[in-house]
Amino acid sequence: MKVISFLSKFTLICNFAFLVFIIFNLHGSPPPAPAAKDIVFPLPFLKDLVIILGFSAVIINSLMCFTYAVLIMIGKARMFPKWIAILNLFFLLLEIYFFFFNTHQ
């Protein structure tokens, strides 16, 4: 199904946004730079988008991994690429650790 493939890739993009979110979280927030006139949209828009996708990645990834598990149980494991499922599962474990067990806040 193309929907499962699309959602798997979207989840992977959210997981990469989670990595960038962790980098933003570790480095803190520098003072905003003055905007140039020739910039189409300011950088804070992208930063906010990455933060929203990174923060919501744990929910999106949980739902996608649950979908993978259901598809495997009903015997339709060929509907999604295995490497994306394994990578999303790895990211889910990382996200669960970061959001629920990480004491470095």
Tab-separated table of C-alpha atoms in Angstrom:
chain	number	residue	atom	x	y	z
A	1	MET	CA	0.000	0.000	0.000
A	2	LYS	CA	1.329	3.383	-0.943
A	3	VAL	CA	-0.168	5.028	2.152
A	4	ILE	CA	1.931	2.860	4.486
A	5	SER	CA	5.045	3.602	2.452
A	6	PHE	CA	4.323	7.343	2.537
A	7	LEU	CA	3.652	7.342	6.278
A	8	SER	CA	6.844	5.354	6.878
A	9	LYS	CA	8.866	7.969	5.028
A	10	PHE	CA	7.081	10.815	6.815
A	11	THR	CA	7.868	9.149	10.141
A	12	LEU	CA	11.506	8.883	9.112
A	13	ILE	CA	11.555	12.619	8.335
A	14	CYS	CA	10.052	13.316	11.768
A	15	ASN	CA	12.755	11.149	13.324
A	16	PHE	CA	15.487	13.159	11.618
A	17	ALA	CA	13.759	16.311	12.867
A	18	PHE	CA	13.967	14.733	16.331
A	19	LEU	CA	17.753	14.491	15.954
A	20	VAL	CA	17.935	18.164	15.025
A	21	PHE	CA	15.603	18.901	17.961
A	22	ILE	CA	18.081	17.172	20.295
A	23	ILE	CA	20.917	19.285	18.866
A	24	PHE	CA	18.865	22.460	19.418
A	25	ASN	CA	18.108	21.299	22.946
A	26	LEU	CA	21.760	20.637	23.756
A	27	HIS	CA	23.096	23.900	22.381
A	28	GLY	CA	20.478	26.192	23.827
A	29	SER	CA	19.081	29.214	22.082
A	30	PRO	CA	21.488	31.867	20.806
A	31	PRO	CA	20.277	35.446	20.463
A	32	PRO	CA	18.423	36.040	17.202
A	33	ALA	CA	20.463	37.404	14.335
A	34	PRO	CA	19.242	40.465	12.467
A	35	ALA	CA	17.274	39.463	9.405
A	36	ALA	CA	18.510	40.346	5.956
A	37	LYS	CA	16.190	41.881	3.369
A	38	ASP	CA	16.751	39.186	0.738
A	39	ILE	CA	15.666	36.207	2.912
A	40	VAL	CA	12.353	34.730	1.781
A	41	PHE	CA	11.378	33.457	5.225
A	42	PRO	CA	13.229	33.801	8.498
A	43	LEU	CA	15.168	30.925	10.030
A	44	PRO	CA	13.011	30.788	13.196
A	45	PHE	CA	10.207	29.417	11.006
A	46	LEU	CA	12.354	26.418	10.105
A	47	LYS	CA	13.543	26.048	13.675
A	48	ASP	CA	9.963	26.079	14.945
A	49	LEU	CA	8.948	23.517	12.325
A	50	VAL	CA	11.834	21.220	13.292
A	51	ILE	CA	10.973	21.567	16.979
A	52	ILE	CA	7.301	20.727	16.385
A	53	LEU	CA	8.122	17.722	14.187
A	54	GLY	CA	10.857	16.564	16.566
A	55	PHE	CA	8.676	16.880	19.627
A	56	SER	CA	5.737	15.091	18.016
A	57	ALA	CA	7.978	12.371	16.543
A	58	VAL	CA	7.490	10.127	19.570
A	59	ILE	CA	3.711	10.024	19.003
A	60	ILE	CA	3.923	9.639	15.229
A	61	ASN	CA	6.620	6.984	15.531
A	62	SER	CA	4.672	5.058	18.183
A	63	LEU	CA	1.644	4.902	15.918
A	64	MET	CA	3.749	3.835	12.949
A	65	CYS	CA	5.532	1.078	14.906
A	66	PHE	CA	2.146	-0.134	16.141
A	67	THR	CA	1.001	-0.227	12.507
A	68	TYR	CA	4.110	-2.238	11.597
A	69	ALA	CA	3.330	-4.716	14.373
A	70	VAL	CA	-0.278	-5.123	13.215
A	71	LEU	CA	0.812	-5.619	9.595
A	72	ILE	CA	3.360	-8.247	10.649
A	73	MET	CA	0.733	-10.089	12.734
A	74	ILE	CA	-1.784	-10.260	9.885
A	75	GLY	CA	0.899	-11.380	7.448
A	76	LYS	CA	1.239	-8.275	5.292
A	77	ALA	CA	4.831	-7.434	6.153
A	78	ARG	CA	5.661	-6.883	2.474
A	79	MET	CA	3.737	-3.604	2.457
A	80	PHE	CA	6.619	-1.565	3.910
A	81	PRO	CA	10.409	-1.509	3.541
A	82	LYS	CA	12.074	-3.461	6.345
A	83	TRP	CA	15.001	-1.057	6.734
A	84	ILE	CA	12.653	1.884	7.396
A	85	ALA	CA	10.758	-0.148	9.996
A	86	ILE	CA	13.986	-1.120	11.783
A	87	LEU	CA	15.273	2.461	11.694
A	88	ASN	CA	11.948	3.808	12.986
A	89	LEU	CA	11.997	1.266	15.819
A	90	PHE	CA	15.530	2.351	16.746
A	91	PHE	CA	14.423	5.988	16.765
A	92	LEU	CA	11.389	5.096	18.893
A	93	LEU	CA	13.649	3.570	21.535
A	94	LEU	CA	15.851	6.683	21.426
A	95	GLU	CA	12.829	8.974	21.716
A	96	ILE	CA	11.375	7.033	24.641
A	97	TYR	CA	14.711	7.267	26.423
A	98	PHE	CA	15.061	10.982	25.687
A	99	PHE	CA	11.542	12.006	26.697
A	100	PHE	CA	10.861	9.640	29.596
A	101	PHE	CA	14.148	8.467	31.117
A	102	ASN	CA	16.608	11.275	30.389
A	103	THR	CA	17.439	13.187	33.576
A	104	HIS	CA	19.571	15.817	31.828
A	105	GLN	CA	17.031	18.606	31.427
